[in-house]
C-alpha positions as CSV (number, residue, x, y, z in Angstrom):
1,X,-22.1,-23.4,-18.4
2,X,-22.4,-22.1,-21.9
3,X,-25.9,-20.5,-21.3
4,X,-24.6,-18.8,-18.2
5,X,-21.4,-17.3,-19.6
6,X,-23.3,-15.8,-22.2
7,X,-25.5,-14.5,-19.3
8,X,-22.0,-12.8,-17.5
9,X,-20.8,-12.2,-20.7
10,X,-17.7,-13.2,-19.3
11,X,-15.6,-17.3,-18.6
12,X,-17.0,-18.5,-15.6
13,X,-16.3,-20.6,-12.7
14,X,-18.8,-22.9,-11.2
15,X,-19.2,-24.6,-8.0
16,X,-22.0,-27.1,-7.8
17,X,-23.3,-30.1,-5.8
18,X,-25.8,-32.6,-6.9
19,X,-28.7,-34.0,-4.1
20,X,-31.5,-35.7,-4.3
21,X,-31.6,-35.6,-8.1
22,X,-31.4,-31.3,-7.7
23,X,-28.5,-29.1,-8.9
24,X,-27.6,-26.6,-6.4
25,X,-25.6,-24.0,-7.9
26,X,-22.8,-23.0,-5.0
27,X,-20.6,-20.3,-7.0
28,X,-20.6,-18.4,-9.8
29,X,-17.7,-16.1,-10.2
30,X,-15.6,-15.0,-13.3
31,X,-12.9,-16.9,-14.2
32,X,-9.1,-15.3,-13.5
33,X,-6.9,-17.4,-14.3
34,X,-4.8,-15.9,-18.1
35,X,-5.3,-12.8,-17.0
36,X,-2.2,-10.5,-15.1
37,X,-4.6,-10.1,-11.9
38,X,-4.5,-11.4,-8.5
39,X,-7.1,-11.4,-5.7
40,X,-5.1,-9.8,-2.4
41,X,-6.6,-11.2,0.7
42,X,-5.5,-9.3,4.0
43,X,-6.4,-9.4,8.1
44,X,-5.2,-6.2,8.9
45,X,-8.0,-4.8,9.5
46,X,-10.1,-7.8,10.6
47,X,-7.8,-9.1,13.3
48,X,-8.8,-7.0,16.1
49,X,-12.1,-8.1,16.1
50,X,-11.4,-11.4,14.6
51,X,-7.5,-12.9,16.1
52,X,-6.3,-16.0,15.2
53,X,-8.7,-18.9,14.7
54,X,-12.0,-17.9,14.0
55,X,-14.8,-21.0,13.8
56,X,-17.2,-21.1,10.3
57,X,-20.5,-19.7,12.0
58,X,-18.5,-16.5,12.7
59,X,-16.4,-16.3,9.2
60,X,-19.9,-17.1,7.7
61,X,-22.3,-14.6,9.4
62,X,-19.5,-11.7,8.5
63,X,-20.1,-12.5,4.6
64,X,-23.5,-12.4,4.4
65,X,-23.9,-9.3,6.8
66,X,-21.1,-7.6,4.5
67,X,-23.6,-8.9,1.8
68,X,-26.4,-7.7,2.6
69,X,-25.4,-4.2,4.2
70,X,-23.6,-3.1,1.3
71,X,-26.5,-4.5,-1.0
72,X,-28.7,-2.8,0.7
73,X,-26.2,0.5,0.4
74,X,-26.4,0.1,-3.3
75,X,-30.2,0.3,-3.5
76,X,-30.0,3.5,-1.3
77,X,-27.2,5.4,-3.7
78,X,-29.5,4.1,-6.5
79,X,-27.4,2.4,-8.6
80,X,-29.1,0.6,-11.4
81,X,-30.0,-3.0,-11.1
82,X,-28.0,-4.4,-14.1
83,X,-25.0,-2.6,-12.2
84,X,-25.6,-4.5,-8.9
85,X,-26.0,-7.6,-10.4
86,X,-22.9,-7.3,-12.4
87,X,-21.1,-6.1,-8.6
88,X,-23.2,-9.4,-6.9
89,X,-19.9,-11.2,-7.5
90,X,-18.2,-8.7,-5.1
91,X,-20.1,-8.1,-2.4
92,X,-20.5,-11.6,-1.7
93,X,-16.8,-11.8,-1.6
94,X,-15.6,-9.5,0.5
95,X,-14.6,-11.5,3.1
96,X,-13.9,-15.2,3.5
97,X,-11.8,-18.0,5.2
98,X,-8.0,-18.9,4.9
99,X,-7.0,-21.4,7.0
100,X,-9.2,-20.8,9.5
101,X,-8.9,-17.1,9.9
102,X,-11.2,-14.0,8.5
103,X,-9.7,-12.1,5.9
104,X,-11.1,-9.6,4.1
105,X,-10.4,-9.3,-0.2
106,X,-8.8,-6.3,-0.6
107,X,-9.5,-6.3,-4.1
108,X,-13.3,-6.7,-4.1
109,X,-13.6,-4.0,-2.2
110,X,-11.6,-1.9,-4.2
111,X,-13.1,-2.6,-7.0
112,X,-16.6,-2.1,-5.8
113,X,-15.3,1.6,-4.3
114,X,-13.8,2.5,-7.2
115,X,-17.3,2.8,-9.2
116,X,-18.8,5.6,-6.9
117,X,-17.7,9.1,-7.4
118,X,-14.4,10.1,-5.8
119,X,-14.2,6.3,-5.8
120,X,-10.5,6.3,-7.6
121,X,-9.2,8.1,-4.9
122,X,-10.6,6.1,-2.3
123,X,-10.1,2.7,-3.3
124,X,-6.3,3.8,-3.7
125,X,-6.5,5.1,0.3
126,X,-8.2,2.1,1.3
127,X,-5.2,0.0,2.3
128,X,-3.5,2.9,3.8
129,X,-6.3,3.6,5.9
130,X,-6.7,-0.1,6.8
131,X,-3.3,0.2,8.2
132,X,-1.5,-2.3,5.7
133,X,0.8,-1.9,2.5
134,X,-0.4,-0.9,-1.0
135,X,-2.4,-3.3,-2.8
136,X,-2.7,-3.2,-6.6
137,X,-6.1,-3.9,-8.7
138,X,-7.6,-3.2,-12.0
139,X,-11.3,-1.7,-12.2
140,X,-13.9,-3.3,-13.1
141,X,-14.9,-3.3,-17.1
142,X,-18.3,-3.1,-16.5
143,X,-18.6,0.9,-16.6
144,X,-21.9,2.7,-15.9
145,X,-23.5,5.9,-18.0
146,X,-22.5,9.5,-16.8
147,X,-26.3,9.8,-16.2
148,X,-25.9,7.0,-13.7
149,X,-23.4,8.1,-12.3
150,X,-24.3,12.0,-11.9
151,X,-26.8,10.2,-9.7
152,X,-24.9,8.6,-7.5
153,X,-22.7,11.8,-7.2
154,X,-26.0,14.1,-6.6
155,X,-27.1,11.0,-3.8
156,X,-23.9,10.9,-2.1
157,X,-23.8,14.4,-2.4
158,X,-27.4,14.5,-0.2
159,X,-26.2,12.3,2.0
160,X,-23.0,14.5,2.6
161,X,-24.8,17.6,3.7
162,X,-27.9,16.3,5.6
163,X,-25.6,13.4,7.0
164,X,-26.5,14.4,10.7
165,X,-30.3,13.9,10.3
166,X,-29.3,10.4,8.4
167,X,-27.1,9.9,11.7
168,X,-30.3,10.7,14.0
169,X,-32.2,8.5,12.1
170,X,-30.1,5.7,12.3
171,X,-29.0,6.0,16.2
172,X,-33.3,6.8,17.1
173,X,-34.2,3.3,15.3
174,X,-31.5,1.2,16.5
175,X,-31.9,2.5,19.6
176,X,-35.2,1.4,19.5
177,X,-34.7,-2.1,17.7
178,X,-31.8,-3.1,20.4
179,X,-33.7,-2.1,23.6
180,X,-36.6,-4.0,22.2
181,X,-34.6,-7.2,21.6
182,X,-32.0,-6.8,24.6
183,X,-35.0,-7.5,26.1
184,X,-36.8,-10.9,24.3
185,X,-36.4,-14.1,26.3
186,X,-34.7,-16.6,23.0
187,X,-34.7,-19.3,25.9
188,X,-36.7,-22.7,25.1
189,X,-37.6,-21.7,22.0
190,X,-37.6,-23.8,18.9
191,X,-34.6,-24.2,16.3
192,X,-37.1,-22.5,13.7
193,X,-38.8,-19.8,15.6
194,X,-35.2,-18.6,16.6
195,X,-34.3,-18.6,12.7
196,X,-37.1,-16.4,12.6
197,X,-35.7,-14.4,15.2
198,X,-32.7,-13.8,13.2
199,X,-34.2,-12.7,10.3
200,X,-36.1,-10.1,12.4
201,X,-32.6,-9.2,13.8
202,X,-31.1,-8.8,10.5
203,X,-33.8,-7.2,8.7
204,X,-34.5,-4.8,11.3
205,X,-30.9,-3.6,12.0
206,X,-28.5,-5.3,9.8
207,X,-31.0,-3.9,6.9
208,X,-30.6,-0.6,7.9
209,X,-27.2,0.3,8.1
210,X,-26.6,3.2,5.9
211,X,-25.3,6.1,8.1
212,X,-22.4,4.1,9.2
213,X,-21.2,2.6,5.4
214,X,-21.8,6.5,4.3
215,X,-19.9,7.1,7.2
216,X,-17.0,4.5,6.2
217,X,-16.7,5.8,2.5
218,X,-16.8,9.6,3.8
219,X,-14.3,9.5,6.0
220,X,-12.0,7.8,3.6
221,X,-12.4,10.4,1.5
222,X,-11.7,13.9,4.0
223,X,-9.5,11.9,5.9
224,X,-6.5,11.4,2.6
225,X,-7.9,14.7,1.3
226,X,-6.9,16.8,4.5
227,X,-3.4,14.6,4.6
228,X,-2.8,15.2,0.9
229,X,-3.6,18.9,1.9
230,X,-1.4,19.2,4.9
231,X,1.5,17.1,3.0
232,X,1.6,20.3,0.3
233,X,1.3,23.2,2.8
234,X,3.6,25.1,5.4
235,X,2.2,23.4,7.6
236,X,3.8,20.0,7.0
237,X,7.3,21.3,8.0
238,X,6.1,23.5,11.0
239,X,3.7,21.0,12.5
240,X,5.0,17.5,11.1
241,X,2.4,15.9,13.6
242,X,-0.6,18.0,12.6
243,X,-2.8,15.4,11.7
244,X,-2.4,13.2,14.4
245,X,-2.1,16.3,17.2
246,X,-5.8,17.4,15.6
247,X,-7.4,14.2,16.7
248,X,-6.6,14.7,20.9
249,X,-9.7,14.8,22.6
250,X,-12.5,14.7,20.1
251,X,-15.4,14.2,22.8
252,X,-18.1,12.2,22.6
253,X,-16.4,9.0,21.7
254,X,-18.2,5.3,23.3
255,X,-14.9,4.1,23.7
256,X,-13.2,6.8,25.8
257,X,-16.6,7.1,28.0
258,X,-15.7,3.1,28.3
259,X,-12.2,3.9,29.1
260,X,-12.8,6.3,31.5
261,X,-15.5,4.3,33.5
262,X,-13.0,1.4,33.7
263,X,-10.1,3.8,35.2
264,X,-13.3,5.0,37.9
265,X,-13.9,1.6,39.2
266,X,-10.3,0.4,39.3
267,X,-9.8,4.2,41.3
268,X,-12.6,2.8,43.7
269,X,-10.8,-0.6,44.3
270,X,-7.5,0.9,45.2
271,X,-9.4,3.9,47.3
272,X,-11.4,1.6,49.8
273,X,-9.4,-0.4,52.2
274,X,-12.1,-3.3,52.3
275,X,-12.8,-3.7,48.5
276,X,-9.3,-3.3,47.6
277,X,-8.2,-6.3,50.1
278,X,-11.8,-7.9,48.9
279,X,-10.1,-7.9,45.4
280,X,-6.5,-8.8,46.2
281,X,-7.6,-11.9,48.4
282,X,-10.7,-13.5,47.1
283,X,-11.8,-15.1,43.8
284,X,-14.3,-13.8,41.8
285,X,-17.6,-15.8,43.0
286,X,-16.5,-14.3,46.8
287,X,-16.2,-10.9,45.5
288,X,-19.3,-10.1,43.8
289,X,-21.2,-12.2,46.3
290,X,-19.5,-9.7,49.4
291,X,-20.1,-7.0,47.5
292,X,-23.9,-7.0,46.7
293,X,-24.2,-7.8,50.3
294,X,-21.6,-5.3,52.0
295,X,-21.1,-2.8,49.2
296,X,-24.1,-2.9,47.4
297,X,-23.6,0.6,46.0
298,X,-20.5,-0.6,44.3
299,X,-21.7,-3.9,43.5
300,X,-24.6,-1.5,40.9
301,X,-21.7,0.4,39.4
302,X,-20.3,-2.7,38.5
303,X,-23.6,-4.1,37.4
304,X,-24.2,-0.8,35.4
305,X,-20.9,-0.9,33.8
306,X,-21.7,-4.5,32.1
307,X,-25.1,-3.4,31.5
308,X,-23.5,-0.6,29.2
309,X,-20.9,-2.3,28.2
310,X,-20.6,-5.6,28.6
311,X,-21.2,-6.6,25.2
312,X,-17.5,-5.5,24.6
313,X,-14.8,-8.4,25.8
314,X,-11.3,-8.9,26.3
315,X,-11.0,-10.0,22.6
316,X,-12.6,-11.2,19.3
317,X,-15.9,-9.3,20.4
318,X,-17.4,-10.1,17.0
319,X,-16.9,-13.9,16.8
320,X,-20.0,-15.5,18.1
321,X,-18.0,-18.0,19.9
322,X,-16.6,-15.3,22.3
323,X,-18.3,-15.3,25.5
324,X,-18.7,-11.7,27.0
325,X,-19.2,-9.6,30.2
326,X,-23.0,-10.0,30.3
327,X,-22.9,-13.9,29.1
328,X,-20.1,-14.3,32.6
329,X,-19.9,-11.3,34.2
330,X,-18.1,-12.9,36.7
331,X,-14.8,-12.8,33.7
332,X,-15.6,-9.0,34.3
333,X,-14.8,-9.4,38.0
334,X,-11.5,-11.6,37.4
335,X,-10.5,-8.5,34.8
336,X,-11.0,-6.3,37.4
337,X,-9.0,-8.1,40.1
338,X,-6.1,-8.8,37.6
339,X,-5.9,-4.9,36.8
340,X,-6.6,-3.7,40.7
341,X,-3.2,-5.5,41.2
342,X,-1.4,-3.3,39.2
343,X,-0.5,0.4,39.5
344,X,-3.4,1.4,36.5
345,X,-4.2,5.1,38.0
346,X,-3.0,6.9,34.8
347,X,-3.0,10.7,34.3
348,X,-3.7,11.8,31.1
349,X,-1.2,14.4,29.8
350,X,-2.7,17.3,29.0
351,X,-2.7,18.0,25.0
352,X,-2.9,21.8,24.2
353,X,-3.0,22.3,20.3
354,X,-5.6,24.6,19.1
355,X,-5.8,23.9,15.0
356,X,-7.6,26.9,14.6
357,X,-5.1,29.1,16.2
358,X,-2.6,27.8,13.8
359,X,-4.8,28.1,10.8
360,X,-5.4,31.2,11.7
361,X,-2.1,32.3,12.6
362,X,-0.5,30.4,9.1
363,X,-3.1,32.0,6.5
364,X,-3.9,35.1,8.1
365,X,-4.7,36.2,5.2
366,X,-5.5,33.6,2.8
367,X,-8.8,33.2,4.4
368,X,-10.0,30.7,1.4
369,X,-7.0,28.1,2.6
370,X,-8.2,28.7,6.1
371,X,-11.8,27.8,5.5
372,X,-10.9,25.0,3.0
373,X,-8.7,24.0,6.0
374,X,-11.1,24.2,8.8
375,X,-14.2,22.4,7.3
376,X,-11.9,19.4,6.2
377,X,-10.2,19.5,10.0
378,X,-13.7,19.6,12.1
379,X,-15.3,16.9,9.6
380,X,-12.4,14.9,10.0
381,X,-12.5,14.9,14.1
382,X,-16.7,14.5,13.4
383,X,-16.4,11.6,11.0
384,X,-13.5,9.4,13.3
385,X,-15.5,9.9,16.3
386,X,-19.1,8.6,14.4
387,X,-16.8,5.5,13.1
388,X,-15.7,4.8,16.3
389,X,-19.2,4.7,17.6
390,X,-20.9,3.2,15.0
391,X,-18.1,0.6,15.2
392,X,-19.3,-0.7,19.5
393,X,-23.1,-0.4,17.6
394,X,-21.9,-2.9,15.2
395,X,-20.9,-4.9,18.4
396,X,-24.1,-4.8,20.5
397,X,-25.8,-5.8,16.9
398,X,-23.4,-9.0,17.0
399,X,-24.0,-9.8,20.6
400,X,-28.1,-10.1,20.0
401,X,-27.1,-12.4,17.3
402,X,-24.8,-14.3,19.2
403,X,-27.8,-14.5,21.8
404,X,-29.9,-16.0,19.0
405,X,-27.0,-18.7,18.0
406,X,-26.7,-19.4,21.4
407,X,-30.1,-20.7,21.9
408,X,-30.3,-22.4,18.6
409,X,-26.9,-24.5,20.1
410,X,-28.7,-25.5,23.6
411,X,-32.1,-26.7,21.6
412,X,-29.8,-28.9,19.3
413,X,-27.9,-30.3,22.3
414,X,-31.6,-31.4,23.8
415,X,-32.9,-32.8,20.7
416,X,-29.5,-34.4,20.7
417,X,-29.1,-33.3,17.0
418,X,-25.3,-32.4,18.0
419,X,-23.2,-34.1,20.4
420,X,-21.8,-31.7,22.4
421,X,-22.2,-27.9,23.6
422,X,-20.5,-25.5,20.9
423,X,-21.0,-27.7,18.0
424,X,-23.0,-25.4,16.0
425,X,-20.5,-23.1,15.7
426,X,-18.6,-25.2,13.5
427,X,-21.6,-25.2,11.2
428,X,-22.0,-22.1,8.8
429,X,-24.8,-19.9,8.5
430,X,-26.5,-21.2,5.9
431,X,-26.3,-24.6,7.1
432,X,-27.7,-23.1,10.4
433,X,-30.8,-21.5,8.9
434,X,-31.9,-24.7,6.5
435,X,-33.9,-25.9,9.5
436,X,-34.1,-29.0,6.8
437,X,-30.6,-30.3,6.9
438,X,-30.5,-30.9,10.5
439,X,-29.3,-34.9,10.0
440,X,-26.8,-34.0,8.4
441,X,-25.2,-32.0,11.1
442,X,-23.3,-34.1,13.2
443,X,-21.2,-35.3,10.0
444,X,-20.5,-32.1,8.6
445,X,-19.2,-31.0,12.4
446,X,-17.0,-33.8,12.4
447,X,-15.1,-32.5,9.4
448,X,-14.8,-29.6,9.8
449,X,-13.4,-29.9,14.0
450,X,-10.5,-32.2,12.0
451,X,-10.3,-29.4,9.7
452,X,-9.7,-26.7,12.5
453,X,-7.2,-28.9,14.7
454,X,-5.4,-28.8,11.2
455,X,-5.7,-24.7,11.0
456,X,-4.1,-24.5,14.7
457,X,-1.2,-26.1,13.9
458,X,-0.3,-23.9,11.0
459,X,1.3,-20.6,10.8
460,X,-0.5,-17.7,8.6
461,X,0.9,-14.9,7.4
462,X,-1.0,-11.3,7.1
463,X,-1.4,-11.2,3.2
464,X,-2.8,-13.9,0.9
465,X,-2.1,-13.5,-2.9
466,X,-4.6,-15.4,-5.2
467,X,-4.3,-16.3,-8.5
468,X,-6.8,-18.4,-10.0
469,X,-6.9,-20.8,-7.4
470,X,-3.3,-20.4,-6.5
471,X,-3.3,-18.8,-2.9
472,X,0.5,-18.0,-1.8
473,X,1.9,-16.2,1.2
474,X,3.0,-12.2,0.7
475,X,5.4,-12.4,2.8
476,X,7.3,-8.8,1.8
477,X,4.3,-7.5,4.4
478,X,7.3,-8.1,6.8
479,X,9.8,-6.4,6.2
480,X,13.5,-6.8,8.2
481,X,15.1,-4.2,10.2
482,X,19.0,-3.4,9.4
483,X,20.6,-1.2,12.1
484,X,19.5,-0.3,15.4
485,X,16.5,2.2,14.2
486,X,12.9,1.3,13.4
487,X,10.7,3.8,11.2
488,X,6.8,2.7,12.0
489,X,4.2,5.4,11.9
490,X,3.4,7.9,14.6
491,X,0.5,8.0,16.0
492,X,0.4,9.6,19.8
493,X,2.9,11.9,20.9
494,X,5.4,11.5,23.2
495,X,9.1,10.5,23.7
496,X,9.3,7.7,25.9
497,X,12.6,4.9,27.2
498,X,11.3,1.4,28.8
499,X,11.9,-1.8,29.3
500,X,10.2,-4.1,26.1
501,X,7.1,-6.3,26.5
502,X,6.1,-8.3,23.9
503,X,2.2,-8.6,24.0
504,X,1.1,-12.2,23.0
505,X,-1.1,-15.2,23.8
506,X,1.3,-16.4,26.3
507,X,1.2,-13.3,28.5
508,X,0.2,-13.2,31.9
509,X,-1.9,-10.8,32.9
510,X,-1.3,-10.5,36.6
511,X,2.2,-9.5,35.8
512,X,2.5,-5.7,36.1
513,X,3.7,-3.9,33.2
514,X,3.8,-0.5,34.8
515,X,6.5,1.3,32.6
516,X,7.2,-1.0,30.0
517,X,6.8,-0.4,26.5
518,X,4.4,-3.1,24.9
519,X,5.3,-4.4,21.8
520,X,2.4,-6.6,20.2
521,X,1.3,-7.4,16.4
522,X,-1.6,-5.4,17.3
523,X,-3.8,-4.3,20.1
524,X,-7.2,-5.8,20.9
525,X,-9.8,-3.6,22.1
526,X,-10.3,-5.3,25.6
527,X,-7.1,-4.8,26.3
528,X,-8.0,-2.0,28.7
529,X,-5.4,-3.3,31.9
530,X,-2.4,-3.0,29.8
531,X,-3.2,0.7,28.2
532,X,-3.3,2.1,31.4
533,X,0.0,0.3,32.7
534,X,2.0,1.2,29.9
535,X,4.4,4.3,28.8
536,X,4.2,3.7,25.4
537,X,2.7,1.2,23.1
538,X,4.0,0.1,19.6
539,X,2.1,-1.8,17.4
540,X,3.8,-3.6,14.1
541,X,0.1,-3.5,12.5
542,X,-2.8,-1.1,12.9
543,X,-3.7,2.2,11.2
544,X,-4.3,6.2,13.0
545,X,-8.2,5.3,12.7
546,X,-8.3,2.2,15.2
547,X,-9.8,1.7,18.6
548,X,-6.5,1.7,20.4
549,X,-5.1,4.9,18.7
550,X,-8.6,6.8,19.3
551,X,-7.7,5.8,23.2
552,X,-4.2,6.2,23.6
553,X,-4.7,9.5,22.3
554,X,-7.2,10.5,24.7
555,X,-5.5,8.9,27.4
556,X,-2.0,10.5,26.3
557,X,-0.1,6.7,26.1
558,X,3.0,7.3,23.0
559,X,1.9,5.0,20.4
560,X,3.5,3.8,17.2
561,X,1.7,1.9,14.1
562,X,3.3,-0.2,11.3
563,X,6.7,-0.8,12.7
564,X,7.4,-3.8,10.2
565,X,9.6,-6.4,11.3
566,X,10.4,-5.0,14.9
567,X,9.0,-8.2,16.7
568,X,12.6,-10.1,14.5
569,X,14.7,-7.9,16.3
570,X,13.8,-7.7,20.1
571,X,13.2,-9.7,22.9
572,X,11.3,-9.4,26.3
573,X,13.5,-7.0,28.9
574,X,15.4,-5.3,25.7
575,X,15.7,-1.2,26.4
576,X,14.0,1.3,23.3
577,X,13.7,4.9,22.8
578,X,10.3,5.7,21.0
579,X,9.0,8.8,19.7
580,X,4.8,8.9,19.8
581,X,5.2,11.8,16.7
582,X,7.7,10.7,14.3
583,X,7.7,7.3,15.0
584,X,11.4,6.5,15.5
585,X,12.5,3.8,17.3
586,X,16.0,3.4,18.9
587,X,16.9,-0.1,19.8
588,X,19.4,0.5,23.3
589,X,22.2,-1.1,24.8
590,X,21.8,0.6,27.6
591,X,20.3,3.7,29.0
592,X,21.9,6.8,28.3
């Protein structure tokens, strides 16, 4: 212990276990405790792809692909050796478990931000982007030279201004990589030669992730430069919703082209006499069996759809225990039948704003402002849009490795090395991979299921503080309403009056919601039935940058982020105003 705090230069804290007469070092982080710092651990940002309980082999493969993508980010910018290792700490803990959910620690990624240039602006926009409240940190000691980091400045820089060919060469290979595995046959093969598989996975893909993490730490920085810009001009009082009116029909978005090839086959169901009735009377077996006989050009769309698409689900799309459209398409069927019942046929409202109208019309003859303004607009709109697509690429990555897991399960259930179907996923990566351990599994399964009937019976909250190894609930993340207005964050235009429906996991889904005003602690993105039902959405987490405010803008649906406590005050069949752009809310008696 001695020896290796000398090492770190730092008080340590070790996690070790003793087998077979060996010392396996588990942990080695710097100590915390006496000093006025706390770790913040928050799911806002990881509960749309992760809700509620999420099982070890998921929580596990997120922190080492954070590990090693962001490793492997540091070797690109060039930063020195000595540096990373001092940063190892971090990036290993950027993520983790609390009671059985995936949160991600705020301050290790702060910290690691902060050391790149523009990084103590962007570690400070971090939370804000995320969606969630301020979160406070102090930087990292361990400073680097001014040579080092001119370099990373003149990389980033680089990467900055020939980002689109670093774009083209990131789409070409994983492109490439995916279509080739899509296509491998895992079945009947061994519990090694699919850990092998994985590695190939991860090293061919998950090792190559640059253009999107560029991508991340870019946007972060245009996006609060261009607010911070609008906030001090004119055109914060004459356009109050410039920033969000900007980002109406970017173009070119995955999820929108999803969106709008949902809204064409639900159009097709309630345009055909004999599919619709098809869909309104039969179960889902019936359906696609009639229809690949009787409407077989139909029955292909469908087929195409999940083809394209299928790797995205109703919810948690990046847990491995999620089963998606192309594991059962026939849950694709059922969510087709379930949103065919409903009136879903939305028209978009048309959005007219022209930003370079008004930039031109505002600084007619400041053309420097209107240039300064114009490059940080367009790279805005260009940035979101990559994020969002880089963000379902992330997903098809997940669903070869959930492919891979998947196999690894059935060949343990036939060697009988687990008990039942699923087990596996109670066992973490690592424990996965040491093809060695394999006796052990059944016993460490066993803990950890009476662990997790434990984690659903308790009630988590949205922030984690951690001091030393205190962890406490932040509970001022929610914050009560006085008075009959709510102030959340405006994030879609439109003024809208409905009927409340609170989104949860006791919702039915058959029930139509044509009208309504859902109400939910945050939107999944599978939740494609209910967009197009609704008049207005309000979410009490979320941030402008998510998958359901990139689609409710497209698809013209009055949205509102961050309204803090609104869930306390209202109740299923309650009447609210809402306004998309200022995000007011107006909690009715009655309708005026």
């Amino acid at each position: 212990t001695k020896a290796l705090s000398l090492l770190k230069k730092q008080p340590i804290d070790i996690e070790f276990t003793i087998a077979d007469g060996i010392i396996y070092w588990l942990q080695i982080r710097p100590i915390t405790t006496g000093k006025n710092e706390s770790i913040i651990w928050d799911n806002t940002a990881s509960e749309g792809n992760y809700p509620g309980i999420t099982l070890p082999l998921s929580i596990s493969m997120t922190v080492n692909s954070m590990y090693k993508v962001y490793k492997n980010m540091t070797i690109f910018l060039g930063m020195p050796k000595k540096q990373f290792l001092k940063n190892e700490y971090l990036l290993k803990n950027m993520s983790g478990e609390i009671n059985g959910a995936l949160y991600y620690n705020v301050t290790a990624w702060q910290k690691l931000i902060y050391q790149l240039p523009f990084g103590k602006k962007a570690s400070k926009a971090l939370p804000k982007m995320w969606g969630m409240k301020d979160a406070v940190f102090y930087p990292e000691k361990n400073s680097m030279s001014k040579f080092t980091k001119a370099k990373l400045f003149l990389r980033l820089l680089v990467s900055f201004l020939f980002f689109k060919k670093l774009k083209k060469k990131y789409i070409t290979n994983f492109n490439k990589v995916h279509s080739y595995y899509d296509t491998v046959d895992f079945k009947h093969k061994s519990h090694d030669e699919l850990i092998n598989s994985y590695f190939s996975i991860e090293n061919d893909l998950g090792g190559n992730w640059e253009a999107p993490m560029l991508n991340g730490f870019f946007t972060i920085i245009i996006f609060s430069s261009l607010k911070k810009c609008v906030h001090h001009s004119r055109l914060h009082s004459k356009y109050p919703n410039f920033i969000n009116d900007i980002l109406f029909s970017q173009g070119q978005v995955i999820s929108v082209l999803i969106i709008n090839e949902f809204q064409s086959l639900i159009e097709q169901i309630e345009n055909n006499q004999l599919i619709n009735k098809l869909f309104k009377e039969s179960e889902p077996l019936e359906i696609i069996k009639v229809l690949k006989i009787e409407h077989n050009d139909f029955y292909n769309k469908i087929n195409n759809y999940i083809i394209k698409y299928g790797d995205r689900c109703e919810e948690g799309e990046l847990k491995i225990e999620t089963i998606n459209y192309k594991e059962n398409p026939l849950s694709f069927i059922l969510f087709l039948k379930k949103c065919s019942l409903n009136d879903v046929n939305r028209k978009r409202q048309k959005i007219n704003f022209n930003y370079k109208d008004i930039l031109k019309k505002e600084y007619k003859y400041n053309l420097v402002k209107r240039i300064v303004f114009t490059v940080l607009v367009r790279q805005t709109i260009d940035r979101i849009r990559d994020r969002e697509n880089f963000k379902f690429m992330r997903t098809n990555f997940f669903n070869l490795v959930r492919k891979v897991f998947r196999e690894v399960d059935a060949d343990l259930l036939t060697k009988k090395i687990i008990q039942h179907k699923g087990d596996s996923l109670y066992l973490k990566l690592e424990e996965i991979l040491n093809t060695t351990k394999t006796d052990d599994y059944n016993n460490i399964i066993s803990k950890r299921k009476e662990e997790y009937t434990n984690y659903r019976l308790m009630e988590r909250v949205n922030r984690y503080i951690q001091s030393g190894q205190d962890l406490r609930p932040d509970l001022s993340c929610d914050i009560p309403i006085n008075g009959l207005t709510v102030l959340g964050t405006g994030c879609c235009s439109g003024i809208v009056k409905g009927e409340v429906k609170i989104i949860d996991d006791n919702i039915n889904e058959t029930e139509n919601y044509t009208g309504k005003i859902l109400i939910a602690n945050y939107f999944e993105p599978g939740k494609l039935g209910l967009l197009f039902q609704a008049s207005g959405l309000i979410s009490v987490r979320g941030n402008l940058l998510s998958h359901t405010s990139i689609v409710c803008r497209e698809m013209g649906i009055p949205y509102i982020i961050g309204a803090k406590g609104l869930l306390s005050k209202v109740k299923n069949g309650d009447l609210i105003e809402m306004d998309g752009a200022s995000g007011k809310i107006k909690l009715l008696l009655e309708y005026e």
